[in-house]
Coordinates of N, CA and C in Angstrom, one line a residue:
M1 N -19.5 30.1 -25.4 CA -20.5 30.4 -25.4 C -21.9 29.9 -24.7
E2 N -23.2 29.4 -25.0 CA -23.7 28.7 -24.6 C -24.2 28.1 -25.3
L3 N -24.1 26.8 -25.0 CA -24.5 25.1 -25.7 C -25.3 24.5 -25.1
D4 N -26.3 23.9 -25.2 CA -27.3 23.3 -24.8 C -26.9 23.2 -23.1
G5 N -27.8 24.5 -22.5 CA -27.3 24.8 -21.2 C -26.2 24.4 -20.5
K6 N -25.2 24.6 -21.3 CA -24.3 24.9 -21.3 C -23.5 25.5 -21.2
Y7 N -22.3 26.0 -20.5 CA -21.0 27.6 -21.3 C -20.1 27.1 -21.2
Y8 N -19.1 27.0 -22.7 CA -18.1 26.9 -23.2 C -17.4 28.7 -23.8
P9 N -15.9 28.2 -22.9 CA -15.5 29.5 -23.2 C -14.9 29.6 -24.6
I10 N -14.5 30.8 -25.1 CA -13.8 30.4 -26.2 C -12.5 30.8 -27.1
R11 N -11.7 30.8 -28.2 CA -10.6 31.6 -27.4 C -10.1 31.1 -29.0
I12 N -9.8 32.5 -29.9 CA -9.6 32.9 -31.0 C -8.7 33.2 -31.2
R13 N -8.4 32.1 -32.8 CA -6.3 32.8 -32.7 C -6.4 33.4 -34.0
R14 N -5.7 34.5 -34.2 CA -4.9 34.9 -35.8 C -4.0 34.8 -36.2
S15 N -4.2 33.6 -37.2 CA -3.5 33.1 -38.3 C -3.1 33.5 -39.3
V16 N -1.9 33.7 -39.9 CA -2.0 34.5 -41.4 C -1.7 33.4 -42.3
K17 N -1.9 32.3 -41.9 CA -2.0 31.7 -42.9 C -3.4 31.1 -42.7
A18 N -4.5 31.3 -42.3 CA -6.1 30.7 -42.7 C -6.2 32.0 -43.7
R19 N -6.8 31.3 -44.7 CA -7.8 31.7 -45.5 C -9.1 31.9 -45.1
A20 N -10.1 31.0 -44.7 CA -11.3 30.7 -44.1 C -11.1 30.9 -42.0
I21 N -12.6 31.1 -41.8 CA -12.4 31.0 -40.4 C -13.0 29.4 -40.2
S22 N -12.4 29.1 -39.6 CA -11.9 27.1 -39.0 C -12.6 27.2 -37.6
L23 N -13.4 25.9 -37.1 CA -13.8 26.0 -36.3 C -13.6 24.2 -35.3
S24 N -12.9 24.5 -34.0 CA -13.1 22.7 -33.5 C -13.4 23.2 -32.3
A25 N -14.4 22.1 -31.2 CA -14.2 21.3 -29.8 C -13.2 20.9 -29.2
D26 N -12.4 21.6 -28.3 CA -11.6 21.4 -27.5 C -12.2 20.4 -26.2
V27 N -11.7 19.0 -26.4 CA -13.0 18.4 -25.8 C -12.1 18.1 -24.8
I28 N -10.6 18.6 -24.3 CA -9.9 17.7 -23.1 C -10.3 19.2 -22.0
K29 N -10.0 20.2 -23.0 CA -10.0 21.7 -21.9 C -12.0 22.1 -21.7
G30 N -12.3 21.1 -22.8 CA -13.9 22.1 -22.7 C -14.0 23.4 -23.3
E31 N -13.6 23.8 -24.8 CA -13.4 25.7 -24.7 C -13.9 24.8 -26.7
V32 N -14.2 26.1 -26.9 CA -14.4 25.9 -28.3 C -13.4 27.2 -29.2
R33 N -12.9 26.5 -30.0 CA -11.5 27.2 -30.7 C -11.6 27.6 -32.3
I34 N -11.3 28.9 -32.3 CA -11.8 29.8 -33.6 C -10.1 29.6 -34.2
S35 N -10.2 29.8 -35.5 CA -8.9 30.1 -35.7 C -9.2 31.4 -37.2
L36 N -8.7 32.0 -37.0 CA -9.8 33.1 -37.9 C -8.4 34.1 -38.8
P37 N -8.9 34.2 -40.0 CA -7.3 35.2 -40.9 C -7.7 36.4 -40.5
R38 N -6.9 37.0 -40.7 CA -6.5 38.7 -41.2 C -7.6 39.1 -40.4
H39 N -8.5 39.0 -42.2 CA -9.1 40.1 -42.4 C -10.9 40.5 -41.6
A40 N -10.6 38.7 -41.0 CA -11.8 38.6 -40.1 C -11.7 39.1 -39.6
S41 N -13.5 39.3 -38.9 CA -13.5 40.2 -37.3 C -13.9 39.0 -36.3
V42 N -13.7 39.8 -35.3 CA -14.4 38.7 -34.0 C -16.0 38.4 -33.9
R43 N -16.5 39.6 -34.6 CA -18.0 39.6 -34.4 C -18.6 38.3 -35.7
E44 N -17.4 38.0 -36.9 CA -17.7 37.4 -37.8 C -17.8 35.9 -37.2
A45 N -16.2 36.1 -36.3 CA -16.0 34.7 -35.6 C -17.3 33.8 -34.9
L46 N -18.0 34.5 -33.7 CA -19.0 34.5 -32.8 C -20.1 33.9 -34.2
H47 N -20.6 35.2 -35.2 CA -21.5 34.1 -35.6 C -21.5 32.8 -36.3
F48 N -20.6 32.7 -37.2 CA -19.7 31.0 -37.5 C -19.9 30.0 -36.3
A49 N -19.6 30.3 -35.1 CA -19.5 30.0 -34.3 C -20.7 28.9 -33.5
Q50 N -22.0 30.3 -33.8 CA -23.7 30.3 -33.4 C -24.1 29.5 -34.1
S51 N -23.4 29.4 -35.7 CA -24.0 28.8 -36.7 C -23.5 27.5 -37.1
K52 N -23.0 27.2 -36.0 CA -22.1 25.2 -35.7 C -22.3 24.8 -34.4
S53 N -23.7 25.4 -33.4 CA -24.1 25.2 -32.3 C -24.7 23.3 -32.7
L54 N -25.0 23.1 -33.3 CA -25.7 21.4 -32.8 C -24.3 21.0 -33.1
W55 N -23.5 21.3 -34.2 CA -22.5 20.3 -34.5 C -21.5 20.3 -33.7
L56 N -21.2 22.1 -32.3 CA -20.3 21.4 -31.5 C -21.2 21.0 -30.1
V57 N -22.5 21.2 -29.8 CA -23.1 20.0 -28.5 C -22.3 19.0 -29.9
E58 N -23.0 18.3 -30.3 CA -22.3 17.0 -30.7 C -21.0 16.5 -30.2
R59 N -19.7 17.6 -30.6 CA -18.8 17.0 -30.5 C -18.2 16.9 -28.8
F60 N -18.9 18.2 -28.0 CA -19.2 18.0 -26.8 C -19.2 16.5 -25.9
D61 N -20.4 16.9 -26.5 CA -21.2 15.4 -26.5 C -20.6 14.0 -26.0
E62 N -19.6 13.9 -27.3 CA -18.5 12.7 -28.1 C -18.0 12.6 -26.1
M63 N -16.6 14.0 -25.3 CA -16.1 14.0 -24.8 C -15.7 13.4 -23.8
P64 N -15.3 11.8 -23.7 CA -14.6 11.2 -22.7 C -14.4 13.0 -21.4
A65 N -14.7 11.7 -19.7 CA -15.0 12.1 -18.8 C -12.9 12.2 -18.1
P66 N -12.6 13.6 -17.7 CA -11.6 13.3 -17.5 C -11.1 12.7 -16.4
V67 N -10.1 11.7 -15.8 CA -9.4 11.1 -14.9 C -8.9 11.5 -13.8
P68 N -9.4 12.3 -11.8 CA -9.4 13.0 -11.9 C -7.8 11.3 -10.5
I69 N -7.0 12.7 -9.8 CA -5.9 11.6 -9.7 C -5.9 11.5 -8.1
V70 N -7.2 11.1 -7.4 CA -7.4 10.5 -6.1 C -7.2 8.8 -5.8
N71 N -7.6 8.9 -4.6 CA -6.9 7.9 -4.3 C -8.2 6.4 -4.4
G72 N -7.8 5.3 -5.5 CA -8.1 3.9 -5.5 C -8.3 4.9 -7.7
V73 N -8.0 5.4 -7.6 CA -8.2 5.8 -9.3 C -7.3 4.8 -10.0
K74 N -7.2 4.2 -11.4 CA -6.4 3.8 -12.2 C -5.9 4.7 -13.3
I75 N -4.5 4.6 -13.7 CA -4.3 5.9 -14.5 C -2.8 4.8 -15.3
P76 N -2.6 5.7 -16.5 CA -1.3 4.4 -17.0 C -0.2 5.3 -15.9
F77 N 1.4 4.2 -16.0 CA 2.1 4.3 -16.6 C 3.2 3.5 -17.3
Y78 N 4.4 4.5 -17.7 CA 4.5 3.8 -18.4 C 3.8 2.7 -19.3
G79 N 3.1 2.5 -19.8 CA 1.9 2.2 -20.7 C 1.5 0.9 -19.6
E80 N 1.5 0.9 -18.3 CA 0.8 -0.5 -17.5 C -0.4 0.4 -16.7
E81 N -1.4 0.1 -16.7 CA -1.9 0.8 -15.3 C -2.0 0.1 -14.1
Y82 N -2.3 1.6 -13.0 CA -1.8 1.4 -12.1 C -2.8 2.1 -11.2
Y83 N -2.9 1.1 -9.3 CA -4.2 2.4 -9.0 C -3.2 2.8 -7.9
I84 N -4.4 4.2 -7.9 CA -3.3 4.7 -6.4 C -3.7 4.4 -5.3
F85 N -3.0 4.4 -4.5 CA -2.6 4.1 -3.0 C -2.5 4.7 -2.0
W86 N -3.7 5.7 -1.8 CA -2.9 6.3 -0.5 C -3.3 5.8 1.3
S87 N -2.3 6.1 2.2 CA -2.5 5.7 3.2 C -1.5 6.9 3.8
E88 N -1.8 6.9 5.2 CA -1.4 8.2 6.1 C 0.5 6.8 6.9
D89 N 0.5 5.5 6.2 CA 1.3 4.8 6.6 C 2.7 5.3 4.9
H90 N 2.2 5.3 4.4 CA 3.0 5.7 3.4 C 4.2 7.1 3.1
A91 N 4.8 6.8 2.4 CA 5.6 8.1 2.2 C 4.6 9.3 1.8
R92 N 5.3 10.2 1.4 CA 5.3 11.2 1.0 C 5.6 10.9 -0.3
K93 N 6.8 10.5 -1.0 CA 7.1 10.3 -2.0 C 6.3 9.1 -2.6
P94 N 5.6 9.3 -4.2 CA 5.0 8.2 -4.8 C 6.2 6.8 -5.1
E95 N 5.4 5.7 -5.1 CA 7.0 4.4 -5.3 C 5.7 3.4 -5.3
I96 N 6.2 2.7 -6.2 CA 5.5 1.5 -7.7 C 5.5 0.6 -6.2
F97 N 4.3 -0.3 -6.1 CA 5.1 -1.4 -5.2 C 3.1 -2.7 -6.2
E98 N 4.4 -3.9 -7.2 CA 3.2 -4.4 -8.0 C 2.2 -3.6 -8.7
T99 N 1.4 -3.6 -8.7 CA -0.2 -2.8 -9.7 C -1.0 -1.5 -8.7
E100 N 0.6 -1.2 -7.8 CA 0.1 0.4 -7.4 C 0.6 1.6 -7.4
I101 N 0.7 3.1 -7.2 CA 1.5 3.6 -6.9 C 0.7 4.3 -5.5
R102 N 2.0 3.7 -4.5 CA 1.4 4.0 -2.8 C 1.9 5.6 -3.5
V103 N 1.6 6.3 -2.4 CA 1.5 8.0 -1.9 C 1.7 8.1 -0.1
G104 N 1.5 8.8 0.5 CA 1.7 9.1 1.8 C 0.9 10.6 1.5
G105 N 1.5 11.6 3.0 CA 1.5 12.7 3.3 C 0.0 13.2 2.8
P106 N -0.4 15.2 2.8 CA -2.3 15.0 3.5 C -3.2 14.3 2.0
Q107 N -3.9 14.3 2.3 CA -4.9 13.1 1.1 C -5.3 14.1 -0.3
N108 N -5.6 15.6 0.5 CA -6.1 16.8 -0.3 C -4.7 17.0 -1.9
R109 N -3.5 16.5 -0.9 CA -2.3 17.2 -2.1 C -2.0 15.6 -2.6
I110 N -2.5 14.5 -3.4 CA -2.3 13.4 -3.7 C -2.0 13.9 -5.0
S111 N -3.1 14.8 -5.9 CA -2.8 14.7 -7.7 C -1.6 15.3 -7.6
D112 N -1.2 16.5 -6.8 CA 0.1 17.5 -7.0 C 1.8 16.9 -6.8
R113 N 1.4 15.8 -5.6 CA 2.6 14.8 -5.9 C 3.0 13.6 -6.9
I114 N 1.8 13.5 -7.1 CA 2.2 12.3 -8.2 C 2.5 12.9 -9.9
I115 N 1.8 13.4 -9.6 CA 2.8 14.4 -10.8 C 4.0 15.4 -10.6
A116 N 4.0 15.4 -9.7 CA 5.7 15.7 -9.5 C 6.4 14.9 -9.8
W117 N 5.7 14.0 -9.0 CA 6.4 12.9 -9.4 C 7.3 12.4 -10.5
M118 N 5.4 12.5 -11.6 CA 5.6 11.2 -12.7 C 6.6 12.5 -13.5
K119 N 6.6 14.0 -13.9 CA 7.6 15.2 -14.6 C 8.9 14.5 -14.2
S120 N 9.5 14.2 -12.7 CA 10.5 13.6 -12.7 C 10.6 12.8 -12.8
Q121 N 10.5 11.7 -13.0 CA 10.7 9.7 -14.0 C 10.6 10.7 -15.6
A122 N 10.1 11.1 -15.6 CA 9.5 11.3 -17.2 C 11.0 12.4 -17.2
K123 N 11.2 13.1 -16.5 CA 12.5 13.7 -17.0 C 14.8 13.2 -17.7
E124 N 14.4 12.0 -16.1 CA 14.6 11.2 -15.7 C 15.2 9.8 -17.6
E125 N 13.8 9.1 -17.7 CA 13.8 8.6 -18.7 C 14.0 9.7 -20.4
Y126 N 13.3 10.2 -20.2 CA 14.4 11.7 -21.5 C 14.7 11.8 -21.7
L127 N 16.1 11.5 -20.5 CA 16.9 12.3 -21.0 C 18.1 10.9 -21.0
I128 N 17.8 9.2 -20.5 CA 18.4 8.1 -21.0 C 17.8 8.4 -22.6
D129 N 16.9 8.5 -23.0 CA 16.5 8.1 -24.2 C 17.1 9.2 -25.3
L130 N 17.6 10.5 -24.7 CA 18.0 11.7 -25.5 C 19.4 11.2 -25.8
A131 N 20.4 10.5 -25.2 CA 21.8 10.4 -24.1 C 21.5 8.9 -26.0
E132 N 21.3 8.2 -25.9 CA 20.8 6.6 -26.6 C 20.6 7.6 -27.7
Y133 N 19.7 8.4 -28.4 CA 19.5 8.5 -29.7 C 20.9 10.1 -30.3
C134 N 21.0 10.0 -29.9 CA 22.1 11.1 -29.9 C 23.7 11.0 -30.3
S135 N 23.4 9.6 -29.2 CA 24.9 8.8 -29.5 C 24.9 7.6 -30.8
R136 N 23.5 7.1 -31.0 CA 23.4 6.9 -33.1 C 23.5 7.9 -33.4
A137 N 22.9 9.3 -33.6 CA 22.6 10.4 -34.4 C 24.2 11.0 -34.8
Q138 N 25.3 10.9 -33.9 CA 27.1 11.5 -33.4 C 26.5 12.4 -33.3
C139 N 25.8 13.3 -32.7 CA 25.5 14.9 -32.4 C 25.6 15.3 -30.8
D140 N 26.1 16.0 -30.6 CA 25.7 16.5 -29.0 C 24.3 16.0 -28.3
I141 N 23.6 16.1 -26.9 CA 23.4 15.9 -26.3 C 22.4 17.4 -26.0
P142 N 21.3 18.0 -26.4 CA 20.9 19.1 -26.7 C 20.3 19.6 -25.0
K143 N 20.0 20.5 -25.3 CA 19.4 21.8 -24.2 C 17.8 20.5 -23.8
L144 N 17.6 20.4 -22.7 CA 16.2 19.8 -22.0 C 14.8 20.2 -21.5
S145 N 13.6 20.6 -22.1 CA 13.0 21.0 -21.5 C 11.1 20.1 -21.3
I146 N 10.4 20.2 -20.4 CA 9.6 19.3 -20.1 C 8.3 20.2 -20.0
G147 N 6.6 19.9 -20.8 CA 6.0 21.3 -20.8 C 5.0 19.4 -20.7
D148 N 3.5 21.0 -21.2 CA 2.5 19.5 -21.3 C 1.2 20.5 -21.9
A149 N 2.5 20.5 -23.8 CA 1.7 20.9 -24.7 C -0.2 20.2 -25.5
R150 N -0.7 20.7 -25.7 CA -2.3 20.5 -25.2 C -1.8 19.2 -26.7
R151 N -1.4 20.0 -27.8 CA -1.6 19.4 -29.4 C 0.3 19.2 -30.0
R152 N 1.0 18.8 -29.3 CA 2.5 18.9 -29.1 C 3.1 17.9 -28.6
W153 N 3.7 16.4 -28.9 CA 4.2 15.4 -28.2 C 5.8 16.2 -27.8
G154 N 6.1 16.9 -28.6 CA 7.3 17.0 -28.9 C 7.2 18.2 -29.7
S155 N 8.8 19.2 -30.0 CA 9.4 20.2 -29.8 C 10.6 19.7 -30.2
C156 N 11.5 20.6 -31.1 CA 13.0 20.8 -31.5 C 13.3 22.0 -31.8
S157 N 13.5 23.3 -31.9 CA 13.1 24.9 -32.3 C 15.0 24.5 -32.4
G158 N 15.2 25.9 -34.1 CA 15.9 25.8 -33.8 C 17.9 26.6 -33.4
K159 N 17.3 26.2 -32.1 CA 18.6 27.3 -31.7 C 19.1 25.2 -30.9
K160 N 18.7 24.2 -31.4 CA 18.7 22.8 -31.0 C 18.7 22.5 -29.3
A161 N 17.2 22.9 -29.1 CA 16.5 22.2 -27.7 C 15.3 21.8 -28.0
I162 N 15.3 21.3 -27.1 CA 14.1 19.4 -27.6 C 12.9 20.1 -26.2
R163 N 11.9 19.9 -26.4 CA 11.3 19.8 -25.3 C 10.4 19.2 -25.4
L164 N 10.0 18.5 -24.6 CA 9.1 16.6 -24.6 C 8.4 16.8 -23.4
N165 N 6.8 16.8 -23.5 CA 6.0 16.2 -22.7 C 5.6 14.8 -22.1
W166 N 5.8 16.4 -20.8 CA 5.8 14.6 -19.4 C 4.4 14.0 -19.6
R167 N 3.8 14.1 -20.2 CA 3.1 13.3 -20.1 C 3.1 11.5 -20.8
L168 N 4.2 11.5 -21.7 CA 5.0 10.1 -22.3 C 4.9 9.6 -21.3
I169 N 5.6 9.8 -20.3 CA 6.3 8.8 -19.2 C 4.7 7.3 -19.2
M170 N 3.9 8.7 -19.4 CA 2.8 7.4 -19.0 C 2.3 6.4 -20.2
A171 N 2.8 6.8 -21.6 CA 2.4 6.4 -22.9 C 3.8 4.2 -22.8
P172 N 3.1 3.2 -23.7 CA 4.0 2.9 -23.1 C 5.7 2.8 -23.8
P173 N 6.3 2.7 -23.6 CA 8.1 2.6 -23.5 C 8.2 3.3 -25.5
M174 N 8.1 2.2 -26.5 CA 8.1 2.5 -27.5 C 7.7 3.6 -28.0
V175 N 6.4 3.8 -27.8 CA 6.2 5.2 -27.8 C 7.1 6.4 -27.4
R176 N 7.0 6.7 -25.9 CA 7.7 7.6 -25.9 C 9.4 7.6 -26.7
R177 N 9.6 6.9 -26.8 CA 10.9 6.4 -27.6 C 10.7 7.4 -28.9
S178 N 9.2 6.9 -29.8 CA 9.3 7.6 -30.7 C 9.5 8.9 -31.2
V179 N 9.2 9.8 -29.7 CA 8.6 10.8 -29.9 C 10.2 11.1 -30.1
V180 N 11.2 11.0 -28.8 CA 12.6 11.0 -28.6 C 13.6 11.2 -29.9
A181 N 13.3 10.1 -30.6 CA 13.6 9.8 -31.5 C 13.4 11.0 -33.1
H182 N 12.1 11.3 -33.2 CA 11.4 12.5 -34.0 C 12.4 13.9 -33.4
E183 N 12.0 14.1 -32.0 CA 13.2 15.0 -32.6 C 14.5 15.3 -32.1
V184 N 15.6 13.7 -32.0 CA 17.0 13.8 -32.8 C 17.3 13.4 -33.6
A185 N 16.1 13.3 -34.4 CA 16.5 13.1 -36.2 C 16.3 15.2 -37.0
H186 N 15.4 15.6 -35.9 CA 15.4 17.6 -36.1 C 16.5 17.8 -36.0
L187 N 17.5 17.4 -35.0 CA 18.5 17.7 -34.6 C 18.9 18.2 -36.3
K188 N 19.2 17.7 -36.8 CA 20.0 17.0 -38.4 C 19.6 17.7 -39.6
Y189 N 17.7 17.5 -39.3 CA 16.7 17.9 -41.0 C 15.8 19.0 -39.8
M190 N 15.5 20.2 -39.7 CA 14.3 20.6 -39.4 C 12.7 20.4 -40.8
N191 N 13.0 19.6 -40.6 CA 11.9 19.7 -41.9 C 11.8 17.8 -41.5
H192 N 10.2 18.0 -42.8 CA 9.8 16.6 -43.0 C 10.2 15.7 -44.1
S193 N 11.4 15.8 -44.5 CA 11.5 15.3 -45.8 C 12.1 14.0 -45.6
K194 N 11.7 13.1 -47.1 CA 12.1 12.4 -47.1 C 13.8 11.8 -46.6
D195 N 14.5 12.0 -46.3 CA 15.7 12.6 -45.8 C 15.9 12.4 -44.5
F196 N 15.0 13.2 -43.4 CA 14.0 13.4 -42.0 C 14.4 12.0 -41.6
Y197 N 12.7 11.1 -42.3 CA 12.7 10.5 -42.1 C 13.3 9.3 -42.6
A198 N 14.3 9.0 -43.9 CA 14.8 8.0 -43.5 C 16.0 7.8 -42.4
H199 N 16.4 9.1 -42.0 CA 17.8 9.1 -40.9 C 17.0 8.8 -39.8
L200 N 15.8 9.0 -39.2 CA 14.8 9.0 -38.4 C 14.7 7.3 -38.3
D201 N 15.1 6.4 -39.3 CA 14.5 5.1 -39.3 C 15.6 4.1 -38.4
V202 N 16.7 4.8 -38.8 CA 18.0 4.7 -39.0 C 18.4 4.8 -37.2
L203 N 17.2 5.7 -36.6 CA 17.8 6.7 -35.3 C 17.0 4.7 -34.0
F204 N 16.1 5.1 -34.8 CA 14.6 4.6 -34.5 C 14.2 3.2 -34.2
E205 N 14.2 1.9 -33.5 CA 14.6 0.6 -33.5 C 12.9 0.1 -33.5
G206 N 12.2 1.2 -33.2 CA 11.2 -0.4 -33.1 C 9.7 0.9 -34.6
D207 N 8.9 0.0 -34.7 CA 7.5 0.6 -35.9 C 7.2 1.8 -35.4
R208 N 7.4 2.9 -36.3 CA 7.4 4.6 -35.4 C 5.8 4.5 -36.5
K209 N 5.3 3.9 -37.1 CA 4.0 3.8 -37.6 C 2.8 4.0 -36.6
A210 N 2.9 2.6 -36.7 CA 2.7 2.0 -35.2 C 2.6 2.8 -34.5
A211 N 3.4 3.4 -33.1 CA 3.3 4.5 -32.6 C 2.8 5.5 -32.4
D212 N 3.2 6.1 -33.8 CA 2.3 7.1 -34.6 C 0.3 7.0 -34.6
R213 N 0.2 5.7 -34.4 CA -0.5 5.3 -34.3 C -1.6 4.8 -33.4
W214 N -0.4 5.3 -32.0 CA -1.3 4.7 -31.0 C -0.9 6.4 -30.5
L215 N -0.7 7.3 -30.6 CA -0.7 8.5 -29.9 C -2.4 9.0 -31.2
K216 N -2.3 8.8 -32.2 CA -3.2 8.9 -32.6 C -4.3 8.8 -32.1
T217 N -5.2 7.8 -31.5 CA -5.8 7.1 -30.8 C -6.1 7.0 -29.4
Q218 N -4.9 7.1 -29.0 CA -5.4 6.9 -27.6 C -4.4 7.9 -26.5
G219 N -4.0 9.5 -27.2 CA -2.8 10.6 -26.9 C -3.5 11.3 -26.3
N220 N -5.2 11.1 -26.5 CA -6.3 12.4 -25.8 C -6.4 11.9 -24.7
N221 N -6.0 10.3 -24.5 CA -6.8 9.8 -23.0 C -5.3 10.2 -21.8
L222 N -4.4 10.3 -22.6 CA -3.5 10.8 -21.4 C -3.6 12.3 -20.7
H223 N -4.0 12.9 -22.1 CA -4.5 14.3 -21.2 C -5.7 14.5 -20.1
L224 N -6.3 13.9 -20.6 CA -7.2 13.3 -19.5 C -7.3 13.4 -18.1
V225 N -5.8 12.6 -18.1 CA -5.1 12.4 -16.3 C -5.4 13.4 -15.8
G226 N -5.6 13.5 -14.6 CA -6.4 15.0 -13.9 C -6.7 16.4 -14.1
A227 N -7.1 15.8 -15.6 CA -7.5 16.7 -16.5 C -8.2 18.3 -15.2
D228 N -8.5 19.6 -15.1 CA -9.3 20.3 -14.7 C -10.6 21.1 -15.5
R229 N -11.7 20.4 -15.5 CA -12.2 20.1 -16.7 C -13.1 21.1 -15.8
R230 N -14.7 22.4 -16.6 CA -15.7 22.9 -15.7 C -16.8 21.8 -16.0

């Protein structure tokens, strides 16, 4: 749809739980999202979106700029800020030196190498965290997979498999560990009951509410790193 001279894709999702049409502006991906009840038509959804044009324009005008992973840019890693420093003399595999992430190889592939490296670092750290929290919970270490979900930092399936967002490696360690502990607690309680949170508070050594606040206020910034927005 056209909004103030710019075009945005529309993503429509039907939901059996939805009782009315709901609308949101995904400022990271730059798209309009519509949740549609089963009885509503796509035509109704588009008409509703058009009626909210001014509201959508305001939301997209507020969206922060993406952070390209290129030479000289500063990105977060383990909760700290590092400058990307590319040079032909550096190794292709990124490495940290003081306040820099140094990387070599073709300059037009910096982003691919940095992201692949961060995903590898993330998996290593998550496996360490999982082993520690599973030991505290006295349970087996589950299968781990790494993803990049837009609206979830972690998930635990009924088959006792955990999936974690690789971007958590950019967050402060206590924030990352709170998410890992949260998913490990789900291995025992597949809900958010009082028993679940009591179990989580036994497992996690930090302030989970402070970690939740950090993700709520700062989490979107992690999604901006390397974002490919039109």
